[in-house]
Each structure stands twice: as C-alpha cells, then as structure tokens.
Amino acid sequence: MNSAMRAAVMLVGTGMLALVACGGDGDGGRAAGPSTTPEAEATANDFGCLSGKQLKKSITFKDSAGADVDGYETGTGATGVILSHQSDNNICSWVAGAEELASDGYRVIAVDSNGSEVEEIQGAAERLRGEGAGKIVLIGASKGGTASLVAASEVRPAVVAVVSVSGPGLYQDMDATAAVPKLTMPAYFIAAKGDGEFASDAQELAKLAKKSPGKKLELVDGAQHGNDLLNQQPSVWDEVKAFIAKHS
C-alpha cells in the first residue's frame, strides 16, 4: 500500500472513532431525556443558598400570565403550601420552613418573586394541583403576606387557608384591604407589637375579614418582622403549623 492510500485509510479510521465517541451504542436514548451530569446540575438556580440534593428541588414554572418563575419545591401529599417571601429576601428565607412542612406531609413551593406576586402564586397553585394537591394553603411574610391575602381572594378553586406574617395592607399595586373582606376561608394575621404600622395593619385587616370563618389575629411581643419573627419566636411558627393543619 503506497503512502497516499495509507493516509486515506488512517483518516477514515479516525473519523469512525470520533463518531463512536460522540454517539456510541446506547447514548442516543439518554440524549432524548434530561442530562444528569454534574455540569447540568450546576445550571440549576441555587439562589445563593442551595447545594447538593437541594439543587434538584430548584424549579422553574409558569405564572398565570405565562411568565417564567423560579422556586423551590419539596414534599408530597394531598395539601399544597405556597410560601411567599418579603421584599428584602428570596426563597432562601423559606427553605428550612419548606422542608419542615414537607416532613409534616405537605407538598410545598417557595416562590422566588420577580415582581408579579399574585400571578406567581396562582401559577404555583396550578402546578401543585396538577401534581395532586387537592387543597392549597398560602403563607407569606411582609409583602408576601399581602400577596397571599390578595391571591387568596382570586385563586380558583379557592384556597383552604391563608396566613399573613407582618403583611402590610397595601404594597405597590396589591391592596389587601380590598381583598380581605372577600375572604371566605380561615385567615391568620400575625405581627409583632413593636413593628409599627405592620402591627396596626394586622389589626385592621383582621377587622375587615368579616366573612372569614375561624379567622385569627395574633400580636406578639417584640419588634421582629416577617421571617425574622418566625425564626426568633419558634412558638409562633408552631402555631402557624397548627393553624394550617386544623384547616387543611
């Protein structure tokens, strides 16, 4: 075989090896499904706090207007819980609570808000119902509390309970003072006595919730706000869990 022929054979052989390496036996089936490589897992949104197995719970879903929303989903069960964060936090403020609720038998989504809070909650509710949650509970801190109260007046089928922790009556275009009189499910309003207008708003919102059966108002000592209140006063978080267990 002359040198030119040997060179041609070597080129063909090299090309065949490259094809085998790229698309070898069995790889075609895996290509059709989601990648499970470490590189693919690294693309999940860690929100600055997720790692390891938690990254697999980082999700993206659609809000009721069709926009993408990030979140954290965990747990199983027939009752879904949607957690909404305050303006200076993200889903990291709810991850520990989400896992605790999951261990209690709930299917949970903590929503990472991009500014369309009510639509995001509606989208999360639709996702949870599609996964088998027949009942939905909303819990929010500060602006997340306002969003939860407004969403509770709009989500259909109706949610079974709503909890607002330090939620203001008004936040940007969300008006809980207009939504709360429409609520026909149990509503729980919580604030710290030293948290200024947020304590006053909790009292006013509770008064407006005249159609809410089993409504509850709790003003606790201190000046903590939103998730800080729940973290620094664990007994209040225990009462929140008891409230949703009773009404779900």
PDB file of C-alpha atoms in Angstrom:
ATOM      1  CA  MET A   1       0.000   0.000   0.000  1.00  0.00           C
ATOM      2  CA  ASN A   2       1.526   3.349  -1.016  1.00  0.00           C
ATOM      3  CA  SER A   3       1.815   6.288   1.385  1.00  0.00           C
ATOM      4  CA  ALA A   4      -1.199   8.157  -0.073  1.00  0.00           C
ATOM      5  CA  MET A   5      -3.523   5.169   0.423  1.00  0.00           C
ATOM      6  CA  ARG A   6      -2.248   4.609   3.974  1.00  0.00           C
ATOM      7  CA  ALA A   7      -3.030   8.261   4.798  1.00  0.00           C
ATOM      8  CA  ALA A   8      -6.587   7.936   3.441  1.00  0.00           C
ATOM      9  CA  VAL A   9      -7.272   4.806   5.500  1.00  0.00           C
ATOM     10  CA  MET A  10      -5.981   6.493   8.647  1.00  0.00           C
ATOM     11  CA  LEU A  11      -8.298   9.479   8.088  1.00  0.00           C
ATOM     12  CA  VAL A  12     -11.349   7.244   7.640  1.00  0.00           C
ATOM     13  CA  GLY A  13     -10.476   5.272  10.777  1.00  0.00           C
ATOM     14  CA  THR A  14     -10.042   8.448  12.791  1.00  0.00           C
ATOM     15  CA  GLY A  15     -13.432   9.726  11.627  1.00  0.00           C
ATOM     16  CA  MET A  16     -15.164   6.473  12.619  1.00  0.00           C
ATOM     17  CA  LEU A  17     -13.598   6.611  16.081  1.00  0.00           C
ATOM     18  CA  ALA A  18     -14.842  10.168  16.512  1.00  0.00           C
ATOM     19  CA  LEU A  19     -18.386   9.143  15.556  1.00  0.00           C
ATOM     20  CA  VAL A  20     -18.332   6.260  18.033  1.00  0.00           C
ATOM     21  CA  ALA A  21     -17.086   8.532  20.791  1.00  0.00           C
ATOM     22  CA  CYS A  22     -19.850  11.073  20.153  1.00  0.00           C
ATOM     23  CA  GLY A  23     -22.756   8.740  19.581  1.00  0.00           C
ATOM     24  CA  GLY A  24     -21.757   5.336  20.849  1.00  0.00           C
ATOM     25  CA  ASP A  25     -24.086   2.460  21.496  1.00  0.00           C
ATOM     26  CA  GLY A  26     -26.868   3.438  23.933  1.00  0.00           C
ATOM     27  CA  ASP A  27     -26.107   7.189  24.093  1.00  0.00           C
ATOM     28  CA  GLY A  28     -28.936   8.044  21.720  1.00  0.00           C
ATOM     29  CA  GLY A  29     -31.581   7.075  24.325  1.00  0.00           C
ATOM     30  CA  ARG A  30     -30.043   9.267  27.015  1.00  0.00           C
ATOM     31  CA  ALA A  31     -29.816  12.270  24.718  1.00  0.00           C
ATOM     32  CA  ALA A  32     -33.619  12.446  24.494  1.00  0.00           C
ATOM     33  CA  GLY A  33     -34.018  12.894  28.261  1.00  0.00           C
ATOM     34  CA  PRO A  34     -32.699  15.410  30.811  1.00  0.00           C
ATOM     35  CA  SER A  35     -28.976  15.341  31.432  1.00  0.00           C
ATOM     36  CA  THR A  36     -27.833  14.061  34.786  1.00  0.00           C
ATOM     37  CA  THR A  37     -24.234  15.219  34.512  1.00  0.00           C
ATOM     38  CA  PRO A  38     -22.703  17.415  37.239  1.00  0.00           C
ATOM     39  CA  GLU A  39     -22.397  20.184  34.643  1.00  0.00           C
ATOM     40  CA  ALA A  40     -26.169  20.094  34.012  1.00  0.00           C
ATOM     41  CA  GLU A  41     -26.954  20.139  37.749  1.00  0.00           C
ATOM     42  CA  ALA A  42     -24.696  23.153  38.163  1.00  0.00           C
ATOM     43  CA  THR A  43     -27.007  25.183  35.903  1.00  0.00           C
ATOM     44  CA  ALA A  44     -29.854  24.975  38.452  1.00  0.00           C
ATOM     45  CA  ASN A  45     -30.556  28.258  40.260  1.00  0.00           C
ATOM     46  CA  ASP A  46     -29.027  27.940  43.718  1.00  0.00           C
ATOM     47  CA  PHE A  47     -30.449  31.300  44.888  1.00  0.00           C
ATOM     48  CA  GLY A  48     -27.240  31.735  46.874  1.00  0.00           C
ATOM     49  CA  CYS A  49     -28.192  29.095  49.444  1.00  0.00           C
ATOM     50  CA  LEU A  50     -28.918  25.738  47.783  1.00  0.00           C
ATOM     51  CA  SER A  51     -26.384  22.953  47.395  1.00  0.00           C
ATOM     52  CA  GLY A  52     -26.216  19.193  46.937  1.00  0.00           C
ATOM     53  CA  LYS A  53     -29.593  17.466  46.831  1.00  0.00           C
ATOM     54  CA  GLN A  54     -31.392  20.773  47.376  1.00  0.00           C
ATOM     55  CA  LEU A  55     -30.369  21.885  43.886  1.00  0.00           C
ATOM     56  CA  LYS A  56     -32.599  19.161  42.444  1.00  0.00           C
ATOM     57  CA  LYS A  57     -35.552  20.935  44.084  1.00  0.00           C
ATOM     58  CA  SER A  58     -34.847  24.197  42.278  1.00  0.00           C
ATOM     59  CA  ILE A  59     -37.655  24.608  39.730  1.00  0.00           C
ATOM     60  CA  THR A  60     -38.996  26.932  37.064  1.00  0.00           C
ATOM     61  CA  PHE A  61     -42.730  27.145  36.417  1.00  0.00           C
ATOM     62  CA  LYS A  62     -45.185  29.458  34.681  1.00  0.00           C
ATOM     63  CA  ASP A  63     -47.206  32.132  36.421  1.00  0.00           C
ATOM     64  CA  SER A  64     -50.822  32.734  35.431  1.00  0.00           C
ATOM     65  CA  ALA A  65     -49.677  35.183  32.750  1.00  0.00           C
ATOM     66  CA  GLY A  66     -47.264  32.690  31.201  1.00  0.00           C
ATOM     67  CA  ALA A  67     -44.021  34.198  32.532  1.00  0.00           C
ATOM     68  CA  ASP A  68     -41.238  32.045  33.977  1.00  0.00           C
ATOM     69  CA  VAL A  69     -40.927  31.951  37.764  1.00  0.00           C
ATOM     70  CA  ASP A  70     -38.200  30.272  39.799  1.00  0.00           C
ATOM     71  CA  GLY A  71     -38.896  28.435  43.011  1.00  0.00           C
ATOM     72  CA  TYR A  72     -38.090  25.620  45.387  1.00  0.00           C
ATOM     73  CA  GLU A  73     -40.360  22.561  45.528  1.00  0.00           C
ATOM     74  CA  THR A  74     -40.284  19.802  48.095  1.00  0.00           C
ATOM     75  CA  GLY A  75     -42.507  17.215  49.758  1.00  0.00           C
ATOM     76  CA  THR A  76     -45.524  15.169  48.767  1.00  0.00           C
ATOM     77  CA  GLY A  77     -49.108  14.986  49.878  1.00  0.00           C
ATOM     78  CA  ALA A  78     -52.671  15.991  49.120  1.00  0.00           C
ATOM     79  CA  THR A  79     -52.316  19.500  50.563  1.00  0.00           C
ATOM     80  CA  GLY A  80     -50.055  22.051  48.915  1.00  0.00           C
ATOM     81  CA  VAL A  81     -48.481  25.028  50.678  1.00  0.00           C
ATOM     82  CA  ILE A  82     -47.206  28.090  48.826  1.00  0.00           C
ATOM     83  CA  LEU A  83     -44.631  30.257  50.603  1.00  0.00           C
ATOM     84  CA  SER A  84     -44.040  33.876  49.535  1.00  0.00           C
ATOM     85  CA  HIS A  85     -41.055  35.904  50.725  1.00  0.00           C
ATOM     86  CA  GLN A  86     -40.626  39.509  51.836  1.00  0.00           C
ATOM     87  CA  SER A  87     -39.059  42.200  49.653  1.00  0.00           C
ATOM     88  CA  ASP A  88     -35.522  42.003  51.086  1.00  0.00           C
ATOM     89  CA  ASN A  89     -35.328  38.194  50.866  1.00  0.00           C
ATOM     90  CA  ASN A  90     -35.652  35.403  48.338  1.00  0.00           C
ATOM     91  CA  ILE A  91     -36.666  31.752  48.652  1.00  0.00           C
ATOM     92  CA  CYS A  92     -33.683  31.147  50.949  1.00  0.00           C
ATOM     93  CA  SER A  93     -35.711  32.632  53.804  1.00  0.00           C
ATOM     94  CA  TRP A  94     -38.257  29.823  53.369  1.00  0.00           C
ATOM     95  CA  VAL A  95     -36.148  26.734  52.561  1.00  0.00           C
ATOM     96  CA  ALA A  96     -35.917  25.492  56.176  1.00  0.00           C
ATOM     97  CA  GLY A  97     -39.646  26.072  56.684  1.00  0.00           C
ATOM     98  CA  ALA A  98     -40.461  24.360  53.390  1.00  0.00           C
ATOM     99  CA  GLU A  99     -38.521  21.263  54.420  1.00  0.00           C
ATOM    100  CA  GLU A 100     -40.201  21.221  57.822  1.00  0.00           C
ATOM    101  CA  LEU A 101     -43.621  21.392  56.190  1.00  0.00           C
ATOM    102  CA  ALA A 102     -42.586  18.654  53.755  1.00  0.00           C
ATOM    103  CA  SER A 103     -41.667  16.424  56.699  1.00  0.00           C
ATOM    104  CA  ASP A 104     -45.178  17.077  58.058  1.00  0.00           C
ATOM    105  CA  GLY A 105     -46.699  15.683  54.863  1.00  0.00           C
ATOM    106  CA  TYR A 106     -47.253  18.763  52.705  1.00  0.00           C
ATOM    107  CA  ARG A 107     -46.272  19.423  49.102  1.00  0.00           C
ATOM    108  CA  VAL A 108     -44.559  22.829  49.161  1.00  0.00           C
ATOM    109  CA  ILE A 109     -43.446  25.519  46.715  1.00  0.00           C
ATOM    110  CA  ALA A 110     -41.464  28.527  47.904  1.00  0.00           C
ATOM    111  CA  VAL A 111     -41.856  31.164  45.193  1.00  0.00           C
ATOM    112  CA  ASP A 112     -38.923  33.361  44.199  1.00  0.00           C
ATOM    113  CA  SER A 113     -40.794  36.528  43.296  1.00  0.00           C
ATOM    114  CA  ASN A 114     -39.922  38.545  40.210  1.00  0.00           C
ATOM    115  CA  GLY A 115     -42.493  41.247  40.910  1.00  0.00           C
ATOM    116  CA  SER A 116     -45.774  39.666  39.761  1.00  0.00           C
ATOM    117  CA  GLU A 117     -46.606  38.192  43.130  1.00  0.00           C
ATOM    118  CA  VAL A 118     -50.296  37.325  42.736  1.00  0.00           C
ATOM    119  CA  GLU A 119     -49.810  35.789  39.281  1.00  0.00           C
ATOM    120  CA  GLU A 120     -46.859  33.787  40.640  1.00  0.00           C
ATOM    121  CA  ILE A 121     -48.954  32.375  43.463  1.00  0.00           C
ATOM    122  CA  GLN A 122     -51.716  31.495  41.013  1.00  0.00           C
ATOM    123  CA  GLY A 123     -49.181  29.663  38.828  1.00  0.00           C
ATOM    124  CA  ALA A 124     -47.753  27.805  41.812  1.00  0.00           C
ATOM    125  CA  ALA A 125     -51.260  26.742  42.846  1.00  0.00           C
ATOM    126  CA  GLU A 126     -51.944  25.422  39.349  1.00  0.00           C
ATOM    127  CA  ARG A 127     -48.687  23.449  39.397  1.00  0.00           C
ATOM    128  CA  LEU A 128     -49.436  21.925  42.803  1.00  0.00           C
ATOM    129  CA  ARG A 129     -52.957  20.951  41.772  1.00  0.00           C
ATOM    130  CA  GLY A 130     -51.543  19.316  38.658  1.00  0.00           C
ATOM    131  CA  GLU A 131     -49.295  17.247  40.904  1.00  0.00           C
ATOM    132  CA  GLY A 132     -52.177  16.003  43.038  1.00  0.00           C
ATOM    133  CA  ALA A 133     -52.678  18.639  45.722  1.00  0.00           C
ATOM    134  CA  GLY A 134     -56.428  18.951  46.173  1.00  0.00           C
ATOM    135  CA  LYS A 135     -56.097  21.661  48.834  1.00  0.00           C
ATOM    136  CA  ILE A 136     -53.906  24.764  48.833  1.00  0.00           C
ATOM    137  CA  VAL A 137     -52.693  26.921  51.738  1.00  0.00           C
ATOM    138  CA  LEU A 138     -50.955  30.277  51.275  1.00  0.00           C
ATOM    139  CA  ILE A 139     -48.351  31.674  53.699  1.00  0.00           C
ATOM    140  CA  GLY A 140     -46.468  34.919  53.182  1.00  0.00           C
ATOM    141  CA  ALA A 141     -44.064  37.240  55.006  1.00  0.00           C
ATOM    142  CA  SER A 142     -44.394  41.031  54.711  1.00  0.00           C
ATOM    143  CA  LYS A 143     -45.087  41.802  51.019  1.00  0.00           C
ATOM    144  CA  GLY A 144     -45.516  38.035  50.604  1.00  0.00           C
ATOM    145  CA  GLY A 145     -48.276  38.234  53.200  1.00  0.00           C
ATOM    146  CA  THR A 146     -50.030  40.972  51.237  1.00  0.00           C
ATOM    147  CA  ALA A 147     -49.657  38.927  48.056  1.00  0.00           C
ATOM    148  CA  SER A 148     -51.022  35.823  49.778  1.00  0.00           C
ATOM    149  CA  LEU A 149     -54.100  37.684  51.018  1.00  0.00           C
ATOM    150  CA  VAL A 150     -54.824  39.174  47.587  1.00  0.00           C
ATOM    151  CA  ALA A 151     -54.205  35.841  45.855  1.00  0.00           C
ATOM    152  CA  ALA A 152     -56.492  34.092  48.344  1.00  0.00           C
ATOM    153  CA  SER A 153     -59.344  36.261  47.074  1.00  0.00           C
ATOM    154  CA  GLU A 154     -58.601  35.320  43.453  1.00  0.00           C
ATOM    155  CA  VAL A 155     -57.265  31.749  43.215  1.00  0.00           C
ATOM    156  CA  ARG A 156     -59.863  29.275  41.925  1.00  0.00           C
ATOM    157  CA  PRO A 157     -60.684  26.728  43.183  1.00  0.00           C
ATOM    158  CA  ALA A 158     -60.412  28.655  46.433  1.00  0.00           C
ATOM    159  CA  VAL A 159     -57.546  28.022  48.821  1.00  0.00           C
ATOM    160  CA  VAL A 160     -58.442  26.469  52.179  1.00  0.00           C
ATOM    161  CA  ALA A 161     -56.474  28.861  54.438  1.00  0.00           C
ATOM    162  CA  VAL A 162     -54.151  31.869  54.299  1.00  0.00           C
ATOM    163  CA  VAL A 163     -51.520  33.197  56.716  1.00  0.00           C
ATOM    164  CA  SER A 164     -50.042  36.713  56.649  1.00  0.00           C
ATOM    165  CA  VAL A 165     -46.958  37.412  58.778  1.00  0.00           C
ATOM    166  CA  SER A 166     -46.312  41.178  59.039  1.00  0.00           C
ATOM    167  CA  GLY A 167     -48.193  41.783  55.800  1.00  0.00           C
ATOM    168  CA  PRO A 168     -48.992  45.452  55.080  1.00  0.00           C
ATOM    169  CA  GLY A 169     -52.473  46.426  53.968  1.00  0.00           C
ATOM    170  CA  LEU A 170     -51.071  47.975  50.797  1.00  0.00           C
ATOM    171  CA  TYR A 171     -47.933  47.090  48.884  1.00  0.00           C
ATOM    172  CA  GLN A 172     -47.372  48.720  45.492  1.00  0.00           C
ATOM    173  CA  ASP A 173     -50.382  47.673  43.392  1.00  0.00           C
ATOM    174  CA  MET A 174     -51.542  44.974  45.824  1.00  0.00           C
ATOM    175  CA  ASP A 175     -54.439  46.001  48.055  1.00  0.00           C
ATOM    176  CA  ALA A 176     -55.100  43.546  50.863  1.00  0.00           C
ATOM    177  CA  THR A 177     -57.618  45.912  52.450  1.00  0.00           C
ATOM    178  CA  ALA A 178     -59.836  45.422  49.384  1.00  0.00           C
ATOM    179  CA  ALA A 179     -59.195  41.687  49.138  1.00  0.00           C
ATOM    180  CA  VAL A 180     -59.627  40.619  52.762  1.00  0.00           C
ATOM    181  CA  PRO A 181     -63.378  41.432  53.011  1.00  0.00           C
ATOM    182  CA  LYS A 182     -63.900  38.875  50.218  1.00  0.00           C
ATOM    183  CA  LEU A 183     -62.145  36.018  52.011  1.00  0.00           C
ATOM    184  CA  THR A 184     -64.387  33.094  52.898  1.00  0.00           C
ATOM    185  CA  MET A 185     -61.604  30.808  54.185  1.00  0.00           C
ATOM    186  CA  PRO A 186     -59.788  30.929  57.548  1.00  0.00           C
ATOM    187  CA  ALA A 187     -57.215  33.734  57.671  1.00  0.00           C
ATOM    188  CA  TYR A 188     -54.441  34.176  60.229  1.00  0.00           C
ATOM    189  CA  PHE A 189     -52.886  37.617  60.782  1.00  0.00           C
ATOM    190  CA  ILE A 190     -49.626  37.832  62.734  1.00  0.00           C
ATOM    191  CA  ALA A 191     -47.403  40.771  63.634  1.00  0.00           C
ATOM    192  CA  ALA A 192     -45.077  41.917  66.405  1.00  0.00           C
ATOM    193  CA  LYS A 193     -46.452  44.642  68.652  1.00  0.00           C
ATOM    194  CA  GLY A 194     -43.334  46.759  68.192  1.00  0.00           C
ATOM    195  CA  ASP A 195     -43.374  46.508  64.385  1.00  0.00           C
ATOM    196  CA  GLY A 196     -45.077  49.877  63.919  1.00  0.00           C
ATOM    197  CA  GLU A 197     -47.572  50.167  61.078  1.00  0.00           C
ATOM    198  CA  PHE A 198     -47.378  46.433  60.354  1.00  0.00           C
ATOM    199  CA  ALA A 199     -48.957  45.691  63.739  1.00  0.00           C
ATOM    200  CA  SER A 200     -51.664  48.279  63.042  1.00  0.00           C
ATOM    201  CA  ASP A 201     -52.270  46.818  59.588  1.00  0.00           C
ATOM    202  CA  ALA A 202     -52.651  43.298  61.008  1.00  0.00           C
ATOM    203  CA  GLN A 203     -55.339  44.563  63.371  1.00  0.00           C
ATOM    204  CA  GLU A 204     -57.142  46.450  60.615  1.00  0.00           C
ATOM    205  CA  LEU A 205     -57.015  43.511  58.211  1.00  0.00           C
ATOM    206  CA  ALA A 206     -58.399  41.162  60.856  1.00  0.00           C
ATOM    207  CA  LYS A 207     -61.329  43.537  61.391  1.00  0.00           C
ATOM    208  CA  LEU A 208     -62.020  43.606  57.664  1.00  0.00           C
ATOM    209  CA  ALA A 209     -62.077  39.798  57.401  1.00  0.00           C
ATOM    210  CA  LYS A 210     -65.689  39.586  58.467  1.00  0.00           C
ATOM    211  CA  LYS A 211     -66.540  36.659  56.180  1.00  0.00           C
ATOM    212  CA  SER A 212     -63.522  34.588  57.200  1.00  0.00           C
ATOM    213  CA  PRO A 213     -64.562  31.654  59.405  1.00  0.00           C
ATOM    214  CA  GLY A 214     -62.039  30.816  62.087  1.00  0.00           C
ATOM    215  CA  LYS A 215     -60.005  33.970  61.454  1.00  0.00           C
ATOM    216  CA  LYS A 216     -57.230  34.613  63.933  1.00  0.00           C
ATOM    217  CA  LEU A 217     -55.222  37.667  64.985  1.00  0.00           C
ATOM    218  CA  GLU A 218     -52.005  37.364  66.950  1.00  0.00           C
ATOM    219  CA  LEU A 219     -49.875  40.274  68.121  1.00  0.00           C
ATOM    220  CA  VAL A 220     -46.711  39.026  69.779  1.00  0.00           C
ATOM    221  CA  ASP A 221     -44.116  40.796  71.891  1.00  0.00           C
ATOM    222  CA  GLY A 222     -41.048  42.222  70.213  1.00  0.00           C
ATOM    223  CA  ALA A 223     -40.374  44.133  67.010  1.00  0.00           C
ATOM    224  CA  GLN A 224     -39.330  41.358  64.631  1.00  0.00           C
ATOM    225  CA  HIS A 225     -40.637  41.474  61.094  1.00  0.00           C
ATOM    226  CA  GLY A 226     -41.688  38.731  58.679  1.00  0.00           C
ATOM    227  CA  ASN A 227     -39.441  35.680  58.636  1.00  0.00           C
ATOM    228  CA  ASP A 228     -37.351  37.110  61.494  1.00  0.00           C
ATOM    229  CA  LEU A 229     -40.447  36.897  63.684  1.00  0.00           C
ATOM    230  CA  LEU A 230     -40.929  33.225  62.839  1.00  0.00           C
ATOM    231  CA  ASN A 231     -37.232  32.409  63.224  1.00  0.00           C
ATOM    232  CA  GLN A 232     -36.774  34.188  66.536  1.00  0.00           C
ATOM    233  CA  GLN A 233     -40.084  33.099  68.026  1.00  0.00           C
ATOM    234  CA  PRO A 234     -40.412  29.394  67.093  1.00  0.00           C
ATOM    235  CA  SER A 235     -43.618  29.066  69.088  1.00  0.00           C
ATOM    236  CA  VAL A 236     -45.332  31.350  66.561  1.00  0.00           C
ATOM    237  CA  TRP A 237     -44.206  29.087  63.694  1.00  0.00           C
ATOM    238  CA  ASP A 238     -45.617  26.145  65.656  1.00  0.00           C
ATOM    239  CA  GLU A 239     -48.950  27.977  65.863  1.00  0.00           C
ATOM    240  CA  VAL A 240     -48.887  28.614  62.116  1.00  0.00           C
ATOM    241  CA  LYS A 241     -48.384  24.915  61.504  1.00  0.00           C
ATOM    242  CA  ALA A 242     -51.200  24.056  63.897  1.00  0.00           C
ATOM    243  CA  PHE A 243     -53.479  26.538  62.112  1.00  0.00           C
ATOM    244  CA  ILE A 244     -52.897  25.077  58.659  1.00  0.00           C
ATOM    245  CA  ALA A 245     -53.201  21.531  59.980  1.00  0.00           C
ATOM    246  CA  LYS A 246     -56.575  22.386  61.520  1.00  0.00           C
ATOM    247  CA  HIS A 247     -57.934  23.934  58.340  1.00  0.00           C
ATOM    248  CA  SER A 248     -56.481  21.639  55.706  1.00  0.00           C
TER     249      SER A 248
END
